[in-house]
Short mmCIF file of C-alpha atoms and ligand atoms in Angstrom, two decimals:
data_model
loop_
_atom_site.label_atom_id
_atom_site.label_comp_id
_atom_site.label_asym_id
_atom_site.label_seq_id
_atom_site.Cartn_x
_atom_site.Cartn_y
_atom_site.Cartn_z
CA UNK A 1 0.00 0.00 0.00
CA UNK A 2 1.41 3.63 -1.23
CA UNK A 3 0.12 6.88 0.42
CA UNK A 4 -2.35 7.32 -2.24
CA UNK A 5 -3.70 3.76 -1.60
CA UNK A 6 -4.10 4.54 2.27
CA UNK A 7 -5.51 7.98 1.84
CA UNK A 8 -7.96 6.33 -0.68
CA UNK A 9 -9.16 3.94 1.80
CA UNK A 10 -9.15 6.13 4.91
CA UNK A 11 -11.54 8.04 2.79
CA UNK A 12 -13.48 5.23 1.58
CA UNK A 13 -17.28 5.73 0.62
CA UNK A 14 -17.53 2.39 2.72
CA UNK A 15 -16.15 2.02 6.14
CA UNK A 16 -17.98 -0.83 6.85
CA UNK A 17 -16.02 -2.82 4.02
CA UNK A 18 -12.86 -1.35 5.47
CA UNK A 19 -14.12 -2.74 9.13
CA UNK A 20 -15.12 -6.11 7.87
CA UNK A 21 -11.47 -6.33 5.93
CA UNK A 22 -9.42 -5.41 9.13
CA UNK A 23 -11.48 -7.93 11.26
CA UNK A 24 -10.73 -10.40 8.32
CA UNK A 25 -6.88 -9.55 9.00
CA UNK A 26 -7.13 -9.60 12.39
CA UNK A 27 -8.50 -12.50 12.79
CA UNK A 28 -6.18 -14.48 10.29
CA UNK A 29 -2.99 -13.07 11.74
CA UNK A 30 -3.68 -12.44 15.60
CA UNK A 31 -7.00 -14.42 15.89
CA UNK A 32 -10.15 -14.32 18.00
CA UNK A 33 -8.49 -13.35 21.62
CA UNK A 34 -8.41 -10.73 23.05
CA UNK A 35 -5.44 -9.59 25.02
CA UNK A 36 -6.64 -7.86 28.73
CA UNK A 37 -3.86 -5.05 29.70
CA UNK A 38 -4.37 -3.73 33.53
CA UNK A 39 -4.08 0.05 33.13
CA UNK A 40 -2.62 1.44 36.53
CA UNK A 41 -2.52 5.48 36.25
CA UNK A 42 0.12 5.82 38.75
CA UNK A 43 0.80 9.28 38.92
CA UNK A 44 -1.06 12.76 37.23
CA UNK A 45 2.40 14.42 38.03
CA UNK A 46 4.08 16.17 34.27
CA UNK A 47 6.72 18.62 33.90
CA UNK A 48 5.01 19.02 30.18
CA UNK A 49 2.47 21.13 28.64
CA UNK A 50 1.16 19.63 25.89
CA UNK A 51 -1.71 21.59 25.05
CA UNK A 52 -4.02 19.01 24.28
CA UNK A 53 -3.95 17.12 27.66
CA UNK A 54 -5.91 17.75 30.52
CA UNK A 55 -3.11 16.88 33.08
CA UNK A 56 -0.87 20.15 31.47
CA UNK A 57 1.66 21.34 33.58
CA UNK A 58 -0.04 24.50 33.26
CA UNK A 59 -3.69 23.44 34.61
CA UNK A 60 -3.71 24.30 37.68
CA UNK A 61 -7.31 23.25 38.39
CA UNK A 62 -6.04 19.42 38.30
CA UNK A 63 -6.02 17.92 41.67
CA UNK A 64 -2.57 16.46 41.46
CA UNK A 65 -1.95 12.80 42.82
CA UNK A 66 0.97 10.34 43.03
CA UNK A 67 0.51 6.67 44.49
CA UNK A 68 2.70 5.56 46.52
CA UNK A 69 5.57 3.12 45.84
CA UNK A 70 3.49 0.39 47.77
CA UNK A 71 0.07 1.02 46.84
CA UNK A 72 1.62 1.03 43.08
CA UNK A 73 2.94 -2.31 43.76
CA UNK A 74 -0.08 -3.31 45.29
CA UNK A 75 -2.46 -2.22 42.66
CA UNK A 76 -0.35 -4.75 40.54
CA UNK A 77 -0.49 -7.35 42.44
CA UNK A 78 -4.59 -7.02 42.84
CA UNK A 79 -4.51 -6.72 38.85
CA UNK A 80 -2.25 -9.79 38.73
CA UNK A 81 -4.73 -11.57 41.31
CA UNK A 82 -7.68 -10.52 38.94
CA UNK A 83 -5.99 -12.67 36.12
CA UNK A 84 -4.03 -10.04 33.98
CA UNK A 85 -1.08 -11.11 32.45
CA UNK A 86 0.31 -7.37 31.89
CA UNK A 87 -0.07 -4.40 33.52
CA UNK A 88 0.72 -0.99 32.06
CA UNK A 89 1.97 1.56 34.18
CA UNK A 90 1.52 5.30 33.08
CA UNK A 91 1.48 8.26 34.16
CA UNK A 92 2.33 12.14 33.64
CA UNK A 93 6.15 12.78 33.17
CA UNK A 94 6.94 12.53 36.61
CA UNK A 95 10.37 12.18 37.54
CA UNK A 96 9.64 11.59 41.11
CA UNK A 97 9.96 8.22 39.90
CA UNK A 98 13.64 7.52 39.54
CA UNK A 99 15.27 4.98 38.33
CA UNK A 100 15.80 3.82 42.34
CA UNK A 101 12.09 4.03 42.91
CA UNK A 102 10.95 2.33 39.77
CA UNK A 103 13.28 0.06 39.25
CA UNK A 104 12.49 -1.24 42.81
CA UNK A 105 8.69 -1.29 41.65
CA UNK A 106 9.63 -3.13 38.86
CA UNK A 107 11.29 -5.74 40.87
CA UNK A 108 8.60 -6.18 42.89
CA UNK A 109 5.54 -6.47 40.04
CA UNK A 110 7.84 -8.66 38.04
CA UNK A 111 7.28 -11.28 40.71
CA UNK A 112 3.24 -11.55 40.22
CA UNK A 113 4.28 -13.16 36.54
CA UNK A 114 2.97 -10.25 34.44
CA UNK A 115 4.57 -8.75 31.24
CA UNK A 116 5.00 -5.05 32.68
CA UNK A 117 4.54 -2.25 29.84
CA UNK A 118 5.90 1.11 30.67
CA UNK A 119 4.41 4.06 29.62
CA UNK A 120 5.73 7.17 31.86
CA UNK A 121 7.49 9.14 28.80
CA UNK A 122 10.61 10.94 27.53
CA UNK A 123 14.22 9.53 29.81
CA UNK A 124 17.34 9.06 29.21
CA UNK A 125 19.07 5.78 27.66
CA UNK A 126 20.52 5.00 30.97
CA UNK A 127 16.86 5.45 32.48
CA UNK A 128 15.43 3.05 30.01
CA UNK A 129 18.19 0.55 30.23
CA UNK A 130 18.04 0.52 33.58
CA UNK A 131 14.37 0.08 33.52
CA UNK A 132 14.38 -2.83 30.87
CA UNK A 133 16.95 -4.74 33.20
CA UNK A 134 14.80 -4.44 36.15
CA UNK A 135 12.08 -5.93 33.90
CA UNK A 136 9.86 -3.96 32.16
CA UNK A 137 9.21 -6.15 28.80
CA UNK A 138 7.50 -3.40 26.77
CA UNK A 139 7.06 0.56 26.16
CA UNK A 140 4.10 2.43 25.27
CA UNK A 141 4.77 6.26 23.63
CA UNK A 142 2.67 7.58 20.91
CA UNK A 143 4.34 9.85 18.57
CA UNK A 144 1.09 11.70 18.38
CA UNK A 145 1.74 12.97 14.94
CA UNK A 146 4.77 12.98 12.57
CA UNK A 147 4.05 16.48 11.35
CA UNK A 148 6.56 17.66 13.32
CA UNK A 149 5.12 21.49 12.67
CA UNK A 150 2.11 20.71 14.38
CA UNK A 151 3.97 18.38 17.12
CA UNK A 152 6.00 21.89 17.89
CA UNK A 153 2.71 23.62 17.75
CA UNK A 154 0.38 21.63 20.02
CA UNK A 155 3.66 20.64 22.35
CA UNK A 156 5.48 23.60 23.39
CA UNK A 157 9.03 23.10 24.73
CA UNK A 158 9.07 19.52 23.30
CA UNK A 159 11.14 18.24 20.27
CA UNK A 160 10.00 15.54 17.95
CA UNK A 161 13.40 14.62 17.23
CA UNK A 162 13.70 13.56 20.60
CA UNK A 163 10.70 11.58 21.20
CA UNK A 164 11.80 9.73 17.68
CA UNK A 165 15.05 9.60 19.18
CA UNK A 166 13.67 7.93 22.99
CA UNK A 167 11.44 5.41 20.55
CA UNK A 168 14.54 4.46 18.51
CA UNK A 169 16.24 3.58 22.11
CA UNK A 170 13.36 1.43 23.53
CA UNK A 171 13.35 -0.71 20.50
CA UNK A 172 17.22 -0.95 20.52
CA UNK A 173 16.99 -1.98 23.91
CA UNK A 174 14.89 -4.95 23.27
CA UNK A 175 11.41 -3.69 24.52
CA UNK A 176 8.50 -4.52 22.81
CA UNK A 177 7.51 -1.44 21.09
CA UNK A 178 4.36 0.57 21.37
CA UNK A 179 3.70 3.83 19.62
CA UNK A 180 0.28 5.47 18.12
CA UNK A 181 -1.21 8.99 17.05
CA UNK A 182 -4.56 11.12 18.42
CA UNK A 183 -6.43 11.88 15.00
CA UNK A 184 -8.43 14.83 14.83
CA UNK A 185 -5.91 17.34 16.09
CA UNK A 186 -6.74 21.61 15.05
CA UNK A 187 -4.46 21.90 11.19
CA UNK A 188 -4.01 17.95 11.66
CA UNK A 189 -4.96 16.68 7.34
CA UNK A 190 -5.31 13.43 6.35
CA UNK A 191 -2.47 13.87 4.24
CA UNK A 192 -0.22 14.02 7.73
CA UNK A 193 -2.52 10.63 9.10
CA UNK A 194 -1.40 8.62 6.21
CA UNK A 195 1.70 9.83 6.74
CA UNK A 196 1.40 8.81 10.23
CA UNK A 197 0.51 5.42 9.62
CA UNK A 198 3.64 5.22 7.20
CA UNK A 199 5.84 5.83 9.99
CA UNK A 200 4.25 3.25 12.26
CA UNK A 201 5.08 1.11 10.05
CA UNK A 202 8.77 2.00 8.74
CA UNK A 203 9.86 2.01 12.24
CA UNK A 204 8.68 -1.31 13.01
CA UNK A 205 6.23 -1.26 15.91
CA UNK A 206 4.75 -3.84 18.11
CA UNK A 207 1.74 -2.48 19.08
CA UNK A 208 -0.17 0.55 17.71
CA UNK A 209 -2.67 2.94 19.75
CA UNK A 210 -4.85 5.47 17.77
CA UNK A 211 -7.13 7.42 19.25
CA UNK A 212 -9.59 10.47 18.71
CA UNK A 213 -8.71 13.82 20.11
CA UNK A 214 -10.52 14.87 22.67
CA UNK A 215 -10.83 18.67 23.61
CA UNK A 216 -10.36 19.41 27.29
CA UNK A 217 -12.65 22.13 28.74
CA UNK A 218 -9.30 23.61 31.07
CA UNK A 219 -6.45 23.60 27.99
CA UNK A 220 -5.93 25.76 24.95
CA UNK A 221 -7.76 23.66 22.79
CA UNK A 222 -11.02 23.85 24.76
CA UNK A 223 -12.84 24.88 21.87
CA UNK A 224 -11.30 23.09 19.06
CA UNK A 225 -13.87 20.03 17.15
CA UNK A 226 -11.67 16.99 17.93
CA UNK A 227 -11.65 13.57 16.63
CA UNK A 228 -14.70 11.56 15.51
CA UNK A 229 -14.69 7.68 16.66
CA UNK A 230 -15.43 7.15 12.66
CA UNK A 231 -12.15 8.63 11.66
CA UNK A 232 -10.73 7.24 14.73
CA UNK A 233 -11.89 3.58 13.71
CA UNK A 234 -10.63 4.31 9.75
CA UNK A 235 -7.10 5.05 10.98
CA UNK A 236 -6.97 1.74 13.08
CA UNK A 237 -8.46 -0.05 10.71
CA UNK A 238 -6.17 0.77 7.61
CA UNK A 239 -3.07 0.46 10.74
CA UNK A 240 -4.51 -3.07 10.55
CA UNK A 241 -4.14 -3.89 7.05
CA UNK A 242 -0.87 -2.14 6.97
CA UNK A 243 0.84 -4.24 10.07
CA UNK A 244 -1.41 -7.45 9.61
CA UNK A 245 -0.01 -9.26 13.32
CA UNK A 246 0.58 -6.52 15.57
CA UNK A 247 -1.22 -5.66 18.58
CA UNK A 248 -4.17 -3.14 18.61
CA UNK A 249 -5.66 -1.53 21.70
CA UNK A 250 -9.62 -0.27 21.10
CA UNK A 251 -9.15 3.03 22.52
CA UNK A 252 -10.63 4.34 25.97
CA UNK A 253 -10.86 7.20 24.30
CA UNK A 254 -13.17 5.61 21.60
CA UNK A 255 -15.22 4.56 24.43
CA UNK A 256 -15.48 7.86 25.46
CA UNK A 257 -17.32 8.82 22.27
CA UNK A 258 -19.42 6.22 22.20
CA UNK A 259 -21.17 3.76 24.61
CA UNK A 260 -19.97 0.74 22.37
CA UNK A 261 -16.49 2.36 20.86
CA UNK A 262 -14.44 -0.20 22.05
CA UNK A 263 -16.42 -3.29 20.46
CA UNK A 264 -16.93 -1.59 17.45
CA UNK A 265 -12.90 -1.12 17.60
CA UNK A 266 -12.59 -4.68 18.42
CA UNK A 267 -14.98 -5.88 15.47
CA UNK A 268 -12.44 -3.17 13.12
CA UNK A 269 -8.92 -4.56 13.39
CA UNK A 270 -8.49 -4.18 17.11
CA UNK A 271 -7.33 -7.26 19.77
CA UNK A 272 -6.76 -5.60 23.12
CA UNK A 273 -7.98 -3.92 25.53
CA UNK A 274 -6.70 -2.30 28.67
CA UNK A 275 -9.23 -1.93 31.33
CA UNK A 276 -8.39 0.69 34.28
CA UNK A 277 -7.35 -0.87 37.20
CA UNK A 278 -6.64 2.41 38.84
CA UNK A 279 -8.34 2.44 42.46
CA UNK A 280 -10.81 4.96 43.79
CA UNK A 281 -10.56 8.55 43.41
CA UNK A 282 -7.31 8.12 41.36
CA UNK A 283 -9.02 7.31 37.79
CA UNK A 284 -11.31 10.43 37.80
CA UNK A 285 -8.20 12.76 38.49
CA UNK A 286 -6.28 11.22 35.51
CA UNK A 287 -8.29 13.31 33.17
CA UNK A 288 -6.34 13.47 29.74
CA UNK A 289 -9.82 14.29 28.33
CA UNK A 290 -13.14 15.19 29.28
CA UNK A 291 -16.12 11.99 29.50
CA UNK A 292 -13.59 9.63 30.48
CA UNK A 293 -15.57 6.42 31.29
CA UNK A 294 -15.84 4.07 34.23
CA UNK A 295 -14.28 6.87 36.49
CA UNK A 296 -16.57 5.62 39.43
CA UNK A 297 -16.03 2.22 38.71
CA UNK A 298 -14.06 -0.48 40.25
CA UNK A 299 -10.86 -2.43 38.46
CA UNK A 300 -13.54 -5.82 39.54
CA UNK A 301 -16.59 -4.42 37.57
CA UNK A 302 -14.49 -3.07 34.49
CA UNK A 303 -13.35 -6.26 34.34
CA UNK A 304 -16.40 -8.13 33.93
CA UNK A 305 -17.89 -5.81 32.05
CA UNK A 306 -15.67 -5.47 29.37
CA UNK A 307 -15.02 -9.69 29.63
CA UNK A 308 -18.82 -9.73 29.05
CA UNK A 309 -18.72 -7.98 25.84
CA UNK A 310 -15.65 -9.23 24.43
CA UNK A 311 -17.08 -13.09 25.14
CA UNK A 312 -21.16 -11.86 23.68
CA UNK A 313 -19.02 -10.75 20.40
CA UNK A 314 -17.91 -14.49 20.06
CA UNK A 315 -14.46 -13.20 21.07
CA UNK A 316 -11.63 -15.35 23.80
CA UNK A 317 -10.44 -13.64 26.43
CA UNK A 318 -6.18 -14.14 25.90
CA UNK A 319 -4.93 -16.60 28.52
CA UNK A 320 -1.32 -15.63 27.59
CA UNK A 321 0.89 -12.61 27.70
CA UNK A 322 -0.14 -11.70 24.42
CA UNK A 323 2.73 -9.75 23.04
CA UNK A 324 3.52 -9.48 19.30
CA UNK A 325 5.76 -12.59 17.99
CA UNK A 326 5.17 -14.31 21.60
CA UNK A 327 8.23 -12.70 23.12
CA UNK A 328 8.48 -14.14 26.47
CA UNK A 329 8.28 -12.00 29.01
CA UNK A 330 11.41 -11.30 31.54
CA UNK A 331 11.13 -13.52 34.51
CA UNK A 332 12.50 -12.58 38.38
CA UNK A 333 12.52 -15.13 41.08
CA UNK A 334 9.67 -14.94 43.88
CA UNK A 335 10.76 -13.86 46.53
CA UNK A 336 11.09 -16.60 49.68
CA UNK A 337 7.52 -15.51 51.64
N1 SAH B 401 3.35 10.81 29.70
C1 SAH B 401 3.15 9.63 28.89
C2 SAH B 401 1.68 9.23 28.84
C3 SAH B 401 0.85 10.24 28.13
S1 SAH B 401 -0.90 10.08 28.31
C4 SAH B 401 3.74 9.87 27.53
O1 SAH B 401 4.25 10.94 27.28
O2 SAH B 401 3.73 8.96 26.71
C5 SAH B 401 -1.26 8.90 27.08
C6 SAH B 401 -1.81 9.42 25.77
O3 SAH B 401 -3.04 10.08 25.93
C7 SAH B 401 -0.97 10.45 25.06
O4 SAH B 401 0.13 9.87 24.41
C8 SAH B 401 -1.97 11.08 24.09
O5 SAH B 401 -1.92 10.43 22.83
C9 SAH B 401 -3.32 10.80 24.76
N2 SAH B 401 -4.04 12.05 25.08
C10 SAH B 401 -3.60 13.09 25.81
N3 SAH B 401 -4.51 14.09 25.80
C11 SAH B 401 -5.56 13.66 25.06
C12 SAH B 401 -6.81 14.25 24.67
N4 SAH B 401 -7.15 15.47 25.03
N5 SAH B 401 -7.63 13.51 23.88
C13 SAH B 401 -7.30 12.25 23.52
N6 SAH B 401 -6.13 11.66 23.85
C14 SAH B 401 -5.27 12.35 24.62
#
């Protein structure tokens, strides 16, 4: 597929032929399960101000929150108990978390026999070596866009040299790889989206996100039109067709437009899903964008609710880790109780 191809089809007259040809591809390549994620939102903590995201350095309305080292590792272990196989730990660029701290978290999650995904942002090489030793197996950093005008526009103080540069130093150092783009950013064209999904590809990733921009009442872009879930579901579809066996996340933030987003992700090229896990208060504070859902929900009942779906769509829940190729995941001793 050239540009011209994937700008035809993420134009097409027909999405629903576009859908039904991704789930084809999904489901020879990857196949009916779906891989569960626990999503732990650890800390809403940034030095940046990107001015699409609700957690901005520069909102100062956000009630600011950072777990603790312990209840980190224990909201991992209660994810781990619930039957996840990976837990993703993000948060806000938050440097609180050393490599001291987080490797020692690390340690301690790796022993609940979970793949560990990272997803904290821009360090150093030493950071993310350090990291990868201690165990995380995989790395989760959207590019956002690869029109690296509008990246400089939308995130002030930030170069997108450097974020290439940090995503070219997680794959060298043997994570999996996970990157992704918001569509529907202000000046964003579809032009730049094909683009996008050119990139994805050329740089060999492991898992792509995509999901809709969502305008945040308390940023700059409050009163922008963000993303539709149609163009968001496009995108990830033609991602699908492009990179036929990686792993594809339906969106929380597709949810957020839509009651069903995530199934109708799931039944469009998509095979994961990472349910919050986050515990009380926590989940409604990590507001990236307005209409987040479950935010008064428990990790228990997103569970279920989402395993209910996935199984009424004639859909597996994954048993195993569930990362692209079957990479094992790194393994570190129990320790004696
Ligand atoms: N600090 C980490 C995690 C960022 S939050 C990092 O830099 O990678 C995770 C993702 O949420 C971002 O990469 C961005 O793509 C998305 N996001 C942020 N604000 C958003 C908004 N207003 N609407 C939709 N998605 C948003």
């Amino acid at each position: 597929m050239n540009k011209d191809d994937i700008l035809n089809l993420l134009q097409t007259d027909d999405p629903q032929a576009l859908f039904k040809k991704a789930d084809e591809v999904r489901a020879k390549y990857v196949g009916d399960e779906v891989h569960l994620r626990g999503l732990i939102e650890f800390s809403n903590i940034c030095r940046n101000n990107c001015l699409y995201c609700g957690i901005r350095k520069g909102n100062s309305m956000v009630h600011r929150y950072r777990m603790s080292e312990e209840e980190l590792i224990k909201t991992a272990q209660n994810a781990a108990n619930m039957g996840f196989k990976t837990v993703v730990l993000q948060s806000g660029e938050d440097l609180y978390f050393d490599v001291l701290r987080l490797c020692h978290i690390l340690e301690e999650i790796k022993k609940f026999d979970v793949a560990v995904t990272l997803s904290i942002g821009e360090r150093t090489y030493e950071e993310y070596k350090a990291f990868r030793e201690a165990g995380a197996d995989r790395y989760l950093m959207r590019i956002e866009t690869t029109d690296q005008n509008l990246y400089h526009a939308l995130d002030p103080d930030m170069s997108w040299q450097h974020r290439y540069d940090c995503l070219m130093m997680i794959k060298e150092l043997g994570y999996e790889l996970g990157s992704g783009i918001m569509v529907g950013l202000p000046n964003q064209t579809m032009e730049s989206i094909a683009d996008d999904l050119l990139f994805l590809k050329k740089i060999g990733i492991d898992m792509a996100g995509i999901g809709p921009f969502i305008p945040h009442p308390q940023t700059p872009l409050a009163g922008e039109a963000g993303g539709t879930l149609d163009l968001a579901l496009r995108t990830m579809a033609v991602m699908r067709l492009l990179l036929p066996d990686i792993n594809i996340p339906a969106t929380t933030a597709m949810e957020s437009l839509a009651p069903n987003g995530r199934i109708l992700a799931l039944q469009a090229g998509a095979n994961v899903v990472m349910p919050n896990v986050t515990e009380g208060e926590y989940r409604k504070f990590y507001e990236l964008y307005p209409g987040k859902i479950c935010v008064n929900e428990t990790p228990v009942a997103c569970r279920t609710c989402i395993g209910t779906k996935i199984l009424a769509i004639g859909r597996k829940i994954g048993t195993g880790y569930g990362g692209h190729r079957n990479i094992q995941p790194i393994k570190k001793e129990k320790s004696p109780e």
